[in-house]
Short mmCIF file of C-alpha atoms in Angstrom, two decimals:
data_model
loop_
_atom_site.label_atom_id
_atom_site.label_comp_id
_atom_site.label_asym_id
_atom_site.label_seq_id
_atom_site.Cartn_x
_atom_site.Cartn_y
_atom_site.Cartn_z
CA MET A 90 -5.80 -55.78 256.90
CA LYS A 91 -6.33 -59.20 258.36
CA THR A 92 -9.95 -60.45 258.06
CA THR A 93 -11.87 -61.29 261.20
CA PRO A 94 -13.79 -64.65 261.68
CA THR A 95 -17.09 -63.01 260.89
CA ASP A 96 -15.61 -61.58 257.69
CA LEU A 97 -14.40 -65.06 256.67
CA LEU A 98 -17.73 -66.68 257.27
CA LYS A 99 -19.59 -64.07 255.36
CA THR A 100 -17.09 -64.71 252.41
CA ILE A 101 -18.12 -68.15 252.30
CA LEU A 102 -21.88 -67.42 252.49
CA PRO A 103 -23.54 -64.18 253.45
CA ASP A 104 -25.97 -65.92 255.90
CA LEU A 105 -23.47 -68.24 257.52
CA CYS A 106 -23.37 -67.70 261.29
CA ILE A 107 -22.48 -69.95 264.21
CA ALA A 108 -24.12 -69.00 267.65
CA PRO A 109 -22.12 -69.58 270.70
CA LEU A 110 -23.42 -71.96 273.38
CA LEU A 111 -25.22 -69.79 275.99
CA ALA A 112 -23.94 -69.97 279.55
CA LYS A 113 -27.58 -70.13 281.01
CA ASP A 114 -28.13 -73.40 278.93
CA MET A 115 -24.65 -74.87 280.22
CA GLU A 116 -25.83 -73.86 283.70
CA ALA A 117 -29.26 -75.48 283.38
CA ALA A 118 -27.62 -78.69 282.12
CA GLN A 119 -25.05 -78.90 284.91
CA ALA A 120 -28.02 -78.38 287.40
CA HIS A 121 -29.75 -81.24 285.94
CA LEU A 122 -26.66 -83.37 285.84
CA ASP A 123 -25.93 -82.71 289.43
CA ASP A 124 -29.35 -83.75 290.38
CA LEU A 125 -29.19 -87.21 288.90
CA THR A 126 -28.91 -90.25 291.16
CA LYS A 127 -24.98 -90.48 291.33
CA PRO A 128 -22.22 -88.69 292.96
CA ARG A 129 -21.70 -85.34 291.10
CA GLY A 130 -19.29 -85.71 288.24
CA SER A 131 -18.97 -89.44 288.52
CA LEU A 132 -19.73 -90.10 284.84
CA GLY A 133 -16.88 -87.83 283.89
CA ARG A 134 -16.75 -86.70 280.28
CA LEU A 135 -20.09 -88.15 279.49
CA GLU A 136 -21.49 -85.37 281.66
CA ASP A 137 -19.40 -82.83 279.75
CA LEU A 138 -20.86 -84.27 276.44
CA ALA A 139 -24.25 -84.19 277.85
CA GLN A 140 -24.00 -80.55 279.06
CA ARG A 141 -22.80 -79.50 275.65
CA LEU A 142 -25.47 -81.43 273.84
CA TYR A 143 -28.09 -79.65 275.86
CA ALA A 144 -26.65 -76.31 275.15
CA MET A 145 -26.44 -77.17 271.51
CA SER A 146 -30.22 -77.99 271.49
CA GLY A 147 -30.91 -74.68 273.01
CA GLY A 148 -32.35 -76.26 276.00
CA GLN A 149 -34.69 -78.65 274.18
CA THR A 150 -35.23 -82.07 275.71
CA PRO A 151 -35.06 -84.96 275.26
CA LEU A 152 -31.49 -84.85 273.82
CA ASN A 153 -31.27 -86.57 270.59
CA VAL A 154 -28.22 -87.42 268.42
CA ALA A 155 -29.87 -89.81 266.16
CA PRO A 156 -30.23 -90.24 263.15
CA ALA A 157 -26.52 -89.57 262.51
CA ILE A 158 -24.44 -89.78 259.31
CA MET A 159 -20.80 -90.27 258.53
CA LEU A 160 -19.54 -88.54 255.52
CA THR A 161 -16.30 -89.98 254.15
CA VAL A 162 -14.87 -87.46 251.75
CA ALA A 163 -12.54 -88.49 249.13
CA GLY A 164 -10.05 -86.56 246.83
CA ASP A 165 -6.60 -86.83 245.27
CA HIS A 166 -3.49 -84.70 245.72
CA GLY A 167 -1.00 -83.60 243.05
CA VAL A 168 1.78 -83.72 245.66
CA ALA A 169 1.48 -87.54 245.60
CA ALA A 170 3.83 -87.30 242.44
CA GLN A 171 6.64 -86.44 244.86
CA GLY A 172 6.66 -89.94 246.40
CA VAL A 173 5.43 -89.09 249.83
CA SER A 174 3.23 -92.13 250.30
CA PRO A 175 4.08 -95.86 249.93
CA PHE A 176 0.80 -96.31 248.10
CA PRO A 177 0.09 -95.04 244.52
CA LYS A 178 -2.48 -92.34 243.87
CA ALA A 179 -4.83 -94.91 242.15
CA VAL A 180 -5.57 -96.35 245.68
CA THR A 181 -7.79 -93.47 246.35
CA ARG A 182 -10.16 -94.58 243.58
CA GLN A 183 -9.92 -98.38 244.52
CA MET A 184 -10.78 -97.47 248.17
CA VAL A 185 -13.80 -95.48 247.20
CA LEU A 186 -15.01 -98.52 245.21
CA ASN A 187 -14.34 -100.61 248.28
CA PHE A 188 -16.63 -98.23 250.27
CA PHE A 189 -19.24 -98.84 247.67
CA ASN A 190 -18.82 -102.56 248.09
CA ASN A 191 -19.29 -102.30 251.92
CA GLY A 192 -15.69 -103.77 252.32
CA ALA A 193 -13.76 -100.95 254.42
CA GLY A 194 -13.38 -100.42 258.04
CA VAL A 195 -15.62 -97.32 258.14
CA ASN A 196 -18.51 -99.47 256.54
CA ALA A 197 -18.22 -102.05 259.46
CA LEU A 198 -18.00 -99.46 262.19
CA CYS A 199 -20.88 -97.33 260.94
CA HIS A 200 -23.02 -100.51 260.69
CA ALA A 201 -22.02 -101.41 264.20
CA SER A 202 -22.67 -98.03 265.61
CA GLY A 203 -25.87 -97.19 263.81
CA LEU A 204 -24.68 -94.35 261.56
CA ASP A 205 -25.78 -93.95 257.97
CA LEU A 206 -22.70 -93.62 255.57
CA ARG A 207 -22.16 -91.59 252.44
CA VAL A 208 -18.99 -91.24 250.47
CA VAL A 209 -18.44 -87.73 249.12
CA ASP A 210 -16.36 -87.47 245.89
CA ALA A 211 -14.62 -84.02 246.28
CA GLY A 212 -12.22 -84.67 243.51
CA CYS A 213 -10.79 -87.96 242.82
CA ASP A 214 -8.56 -88.67 239.72
CA GLY A 215 -10.30 -90.35 236.88
CA GLY A 216 -13.44 -88.36 236.59
CA PRO A 217 -16.93 -89.04 238.12
CA TYR A 218 -17.82 -92.24 239.45
CA PRO A 219 -21.08 -94.08 238.16
CA PRO A 220 -24.06 -93.40 240.36
CA HIS A 221 -24.16 -95.36 243.60
CA ASP A 222 -26.66 -95.52 246.57
CA ILE A 223 -24.04 -94.09 248.99
CA LEU A 224 -22.24 -91.64 246.73
CA ILE A 225 -22.56 -87.95 246.96
CA GLU A 226 -20.77 -85.96 244.12
CA ARG A 227 -19.34 -82.63 245.03
CA ARG A 228 -16.35 -82.68 242.64
CA LEU A 229 -13.96 -79.72 242.65
CA GLY A 230 -11.75 -81.27 239.90
CA ASP A 231 -9.55 -84.36 239.16
CA GLY A 232 -7.34 -83.93 242.18
CA THR A 233 -5.38 -80.89 243.40
CA ALA A 234 -2.30 -79.37 241.82
CA ASP A 235 1.09 -80.28 243.48
CA MET A 236 1.38 -77.99 246.46
CA SER A 237 5.13 -78.27 246.56
CA GLN A 238 5.26 -76.44 243.24
CA GLY A 239 2.61 -73.73 244.06
CA PRO A 240 -0.92 -73.41 245.53
CA ALA A 241 -2.92 -76.74 245.52
CA MET A 242 -5.92 -74.73 244.20
CA SER A 243 -7.13 -71.23 243.76
CA ARG A 244 -8.86 -69.22 246.34
CA GLU A 245 -12.03 -69.35 244.21
CA VAL A 246 -11.96 -73.15 244.12
CA CYS A 247 -11.41 -73.26 247.85
CA LEU A 248 -14.28 -71.01 248.58
CA LYS A 249 -16.49 -73.08 246.28
CA GLY A 250 -15.57 -76.25 248.17
CA LEU A 251 -16.32 -74.50 251.74
CA ARG A 252 -19.58 -73.49 250.27
CA MET A 253 -20.46 -76.88 249.04
CA GLY A 254 -19.62 -78.37 252.37
CA VAL A 255 -21.81 -75.79 254.26
CA GLU A 256 -24.64 -76.44 251.95
CA LEU A 257 -24.40 -80.26 252.12
CA ALA A 258 -24.45 -80.14 256.03
CA ARG A 259 -27.53 -77.83 255.78
CA GLU A 260 -29.19 -80.36 253.39
CA LEU A 261 -28.55 -83.25 255.77
CA ALA A 262 -29.77 -81.26 258.77
CA ASP A 263 -32.94 -80.38 256.84
CA LYS A 264 -33.47 -84.23 256.25
CA GLY A 265 -33.62 -84.73 259.88
CA TYR A 266 -29.91 -85.74 260.84
CA ARG A 267 -29.05 -84.79 264.51
CA CYS A 268 -25.24 -85.45 264.31
CA LEU A 269 -22.69 -85.42 261.56
CA GLY A 270 -19.41 -87.17 261.26
CA VAL A 271 -16.46 -86.54 258.78
CA GLY A 272 -13.89 -88.80 257.59
CA GLU A 273 -11.60 -88.95 254.58
CA MET A 274 -9.69 -90.78 251.91
CA GLY A 275 -6.94 -89.51 249.69
CA ILE A 276 -3.42 -90.63 249.05
CA ALA A 277 -0.84 -88.29 250.15
CA ASN A 278 -3.43 -86.31 252.35
CA SER A 279 -1.22 -86.59 255.46
CA THR A 280 1.38 -84.64 253.64
CA SER A 281 -1.24 -81.80 253.08
CA GLY A 282 -2.55 -82.16 256.58
CA THR A 283 0.91 -81.71 258.00
CA ALA A 284 1.63 -78.72 255.96
CA LEU A 285 -1.74 -77.13 257.26
CA TYR A 286 -0.85 -77.74 260.84
CA CYS A 287 2.65 -76.35 260.35
CA ALA A 288 1.24 -73.17 258.67
CA LEU A 289 -1.74 -72.62 260.99
CA LEU A 290 -0.24 -73.63 264.35
CA ASP A 291 3.38 -72.55 263.55
CA LEU A 292 4.67 -76.03 264.12
CA ASP A 293 7.93 -77.53 262.78
CA PRO A 294 7.71 -79.97 259.85
CA ALA A 295 10.26 -82.28 261.33
CA ALA A 296 8.16 -82.66 264.58
CA MET A 297 4.86 -82.96 262.66
CA THR A 298 5.61 -85.25 259.76
CA GLY A 299 4.79 -88.97 260.27
CA PRO A 300 4.45 -92.23 258.53
CA GLY A 301 0.91 -91.61 257.29
CA ALA A 302 -0.22 -94.83 255.43
CA GLY A 303 3.06 -96.59 256.51
CA ALA A 304 6.15 -94.59 255.06
CA ASP A 305 9.44 -95.95 256.24
CA ALA A 306 12.08 -93.56 258.00
CA ALA A 307 13.55 -92.58 254.64
CA MET A 308 10.30 -91.56 253.06
CA VAL A 309 9.35 -89.76 256.30
CA ARG A 310 12.51 -87.57 255.75
CA HIS A 311 11.58 -87.06 252.15
CA LYS A 312 8.05 -86.30 253.15
CA THR A 313 9.36 -83.64 255.68
CA ASP A 314 11.42 -82.02 252.96
CA ILE A 315 8.35 -81.70 250.60
CA VAL A 316 6.39 -80.12 253.52
CA ARG A 317 9.20 -77.54 253.99
CA ARG A 318 9.32 -76.84 250.33
CA SER A 319 5.47 -76.56 250.03
CA LEU A 320 5.54 -73.91 252.91
CA GLU A 321 8.32 -72.07 251.17
CA VAL A 322 6.97 -71.83 247.70
CA ASN A 323 3.54 -70.68 249.22
CA ALA A 324 4.99 -68.38 251.59
CA ALA A 325 3.32 -65.28 250.10
CA LEU A 326 -0.04 -66.86 250.43
CA LEU A 327 0.68 -67.80 253.95
CA ARG A 328 2.07 -64.81 255.42
CA ASP A 329 -1.04 -63.11 256.47
CA GLY A 330 -2.65 -66.18 258.14
CA ASP A 331 -5.84 -65.95 256.24
CA ALA A 332 -7.20 -69.39 256.65
CA ILE A 333 -8.86 -69.51 253.32
CA ASP A 334 -5.61 -68.65 251.49
CA VAL A 335 -3.79 -71.27 253.64
CA LEU A 336 -6.34 -73.97 252.68
CA ALA A 337 -5.99 -73.04 249.04
CA ALA A 338 -2.24 -73.26 249.18
CA LEU A 339 -1.85 -76.37 251.12
CA GLY A 340 -5.22 -78.19 251.40
CA GLY A 341 -7.03 -80.96 249.49
CA TYR A 342 -10.39 -80.96 248.00
CA GLU A 343 -11.54 -83.37 250.68
CA ILE A 344 -10.06 -81.30 253.42
CA VAL A 345 -11.59 -78.12 252.11
CA LEU A 346 -15.09 -79.87 251.82
CA MET A 347 -14.70 -81.26 255.30
CA ALA A 348 -13.94 -77.76 256.78
CA GLY A 349 -17.20 -76.61 255.07
CA LEU A 350 -19.13 -79.60 256.56
CA MET A 351 -17.90 -78.80 260.03
CA LEU A 352 -18.92 -75.12 259.72
CA GLY A 353 -22.28 -76.01 258.25
CA ALA A 354 -23.17 -78.45 260.99
CA ALA A 355 -22.24 -75.98 263.65
CA SER A 356 -24.44 -73.32 261.87
CA ARG A 357 -27.28 -75.73 262.46
CA ARG A 358 -26.32 -76.32 266.10
CA LEU A 359 -25.53 -80.00 265.35
CA PRO A 360 -22.56 -81.77 266.97
CA VAL A 361 -19.96 -82.82 264.45
CA LEU A 362 -17.60 -85.64 265.01
CA VAL A 363 -14.11 -84.98 264.07
CA ASP A 364 -12.02 -88.06 263.05
CA GLY A 365 -8.14 -88.33 263.39
CA PHE A 366 -5.08 -86.54 261.97
CA ILE A 367 -6.45 -85.41 258.45
CA CYS A 368 -9.90 -84.43 259.84
CA SER A 369 -8.18 -82.57 262.65
CA ALA A 370 -6.27 -80.50 260.13
CA ALA A 371 -9.54 -79.63 258.43
CA TYR A 372 -10.83 -78.75 261.84
CA VAL A 373 -7.95 -76.40 262.58
CA ALA A 374 -8.49 -74.50 259.29
CA ALA A 375 -12.37 -74.28 260.00
CA LEU A 376 -11.59 -73.16 263.56
CA HIS A 377 -9.36 -70.28 262.20
CA ILE A 378 -12.22 -69.41 260.00
CA CYS A 379 -14.61 -69.31 262.98
CA PRO A 380 -13.38 -70.15 266.60
CA GLN A 381 -17.03 -70.68 267.66
CA LEU A 382 -16.95 -74.04 266.00
CA ALA A 383 -15.19 -75.49 268.98
CA ASP A 384 -18.59 -75.37 270.76
CA TYR A 385 -19.83 -78.07 268.44
CA ALA A 386 -16.86 -80.17 267.48
CA VAL A 387 -16.27 -83.46 269.20
CA LEU A 388 -12.70 -84.69 268.82
CA SER A 389 -13.30 -88.35 268.35
CA HIS A 390 -9.91 -89.94 269.08
CA ALA A 391 -6.22 -89.36 269.40
CA SER A 392 -4.53 -90.58 266.22
CA ALA A 393 -1.43 -92.74 266.42
CA GLU A 394 0.13 -90.37 263.89
CA PRO A 395 2.77 -88.70 266.03
CA GLY A 396 2.00 -85.06 265.12
CA HIS A 397 -1.62 -85.30 266.23
CA ALA A 398 -0.93 -85.04 269.93
CA ARG A 399 1.43 -82.01 269.24
CA ALA A 400 -1.19 -80.29 267.23
CA LEU A 401 -4.24 -81.10 269.68
CA ALA A 402 -2.03 -79.74 272.57
CA ARG A 403 -1.98 -76.43 270.83
CA LEU A 404 -5.81 -76.47 270.25
CA THR A 405 -6.96 -77.76 273.52
CA GLY A 406 -4.69 -75.71 275.95
CA GLY A 407 -4.40 -78.73 278.16
CA GLU A 408 -7.94 -78.63 279.23
CA ALA A 409 -9.15 -82.31 279.65
CA ARG A 410 -12.74 -81.69 278.58
CA ASN A 411 -11.47 -80.55 275.08
CA ASN A 412 -9.12 -83.50 274.52
CA PRO A 413 -10.15 -86.50 272.25
CA LEU A 414 -12.64 -88.99 273.58
CA LEU A 415 -10.68 -92.09 272.77
CA HIS A 416 -7.11 -93.25 272.73
CA LEU A 417 -7.13 -96.50 270.78
CA ASN A 418 -3.82 -96.20 268.62
CA MET A 419 -6.05 -95.83 265.53
CA ARG A 420 -4.67 -94.27 262.29
CA LEU A 421 -6.92 -95.68 259.56
CA GLY A 422 -8.92 -92.48 258.87
CA GLU A 423 -12.10 -93.02 256.76
CA GLY A 424 -14.18 -91.68 259.77
CA THR A 425 -13.64 -94.96 261.68
CA GLY A 426 -12.68 -93.10 264.92
CA GLY A 427 -15.75 -90.88 264.68
CA ALA A 428 -17.94 -93.97 264.14
CA VAL A 429 -16.57 -95.46 267.39
CA ALA A 430 -17.03 -92.22 269.29
CA TYR A 431 -20.59 -91.81 268.26
CA ASN A 432 -21.59 -94.41 270.82
CA LEU A 433 -20.38 -92.04 273.61
CA LEU A 434 -22.57 -89.30 272.34
CA ARG A 435 -25.60 -91.72 272.33
CA CYS A 436 -24.66 -92.75 275.92
CA ALA A 437 -24.31 -89.14 277.09
CA ALA A 438 -27.77 -88.27 275.84
CA ALA A 439 -29.14 -91.45 277.40
CA VAL A 440 -27.76 -90.37 280.78
CA PHE A 441 -29.24 -87.11 280.59
CA ASN A 442 -32.70 -88.16 279.38
CA GLU A 443 -33.18 -91.43 281.35
CA MET A 444 -31.55 -91.38 284.70
CA ALA A 445 -33.76 -90.43 287.69
CA THR A 446 -33.16 -87.42 289.75
CA PHE A 447 -32.61 -87.43 293.55
CA SER A 448 -35.99 -85.57 293.91
CA SER A 449 -38.00 -87.90 291.79
CA ALA A 450 -36.60 -91.10 292.88
CA GLY A 451 -36.79 -90.36 296.66
CA VAL A 452 -33.00 -90.94 297.04
CA ALA A 453 -31.21 -88.95 299.66
CA GLU A 454 -28.33 -86.85 298.54
CA LYS A 455 -24.97 -86.60 300.30
CA THR A 456 -25.21 -84.47 303.38
CA CYS A 457 -21.51 -83.68 303.98
#
């Protein structure tokens, strides 16, 4: 018998619960937004964000999304051995060191946007890193197994990773963070993400497989074949649609940990910024574990990776307020899109907190 979302949450942690946003809070937020000194709805999606932030807070004001933290989660993938990326697996480790040295895109954008940054080692090849001020170690192993030959990891390891993600999000909430963002680093993780989209959203590998870190047309065709092979060899685990089994079969350590972080943030009623193609694959998996996560997730940007738009169309149902906030042709990953989108959350909170109302400002409302 297929497990329910509640069952899956309890499988991760017995006390894990994500409360829905309440209609009364959404209505109260809308009433306040409609009383602000502007034409109704004239601030567009900033008003949608502010309404959700108010409901997330349970009606507590002023709205506050600071301090905020970006968690760039890194892990290696066994499927990299199949030649699906133009970069060698060693680049994952090299880029983590670049994060430590403050030299990556996510470092610059977090600094510009006022987010703290931490790098989470979920399972990079080469063993643990030396201690560093921005390093959080949550290792599940030295990279996953090759998913084109069998499951990337066991269900037990997958559950451990989800649990660690939830617990880390809770720790950060307890330290006072009011918003979490997730990003990733892992050579070949776009292959893993593509396979997850195909399995969970019933999408075709040929339509979903893209260049990732810069694959040429021949490599994309090969990558498509590897995704198909991965779906075929893991068919028994995928058949029932259990999201934890699907994650274990096709996921990466960083993807599993990100899914846990999202669930953990939502369980503490915090907004969570979802980055691009890979992070959205983790989000799809987490959403299958608990659909209520959608209340707390903010899709930061539409990735230039071609499959992203197809996957998000399945998720959002075409409703504009659920679509990604930004369309900047970004495809770097790392959490860069989330770092840029965080500014919009701050603006939404400022609108709600600081604008005068018609009644307080003595401004006449429209009469017809």
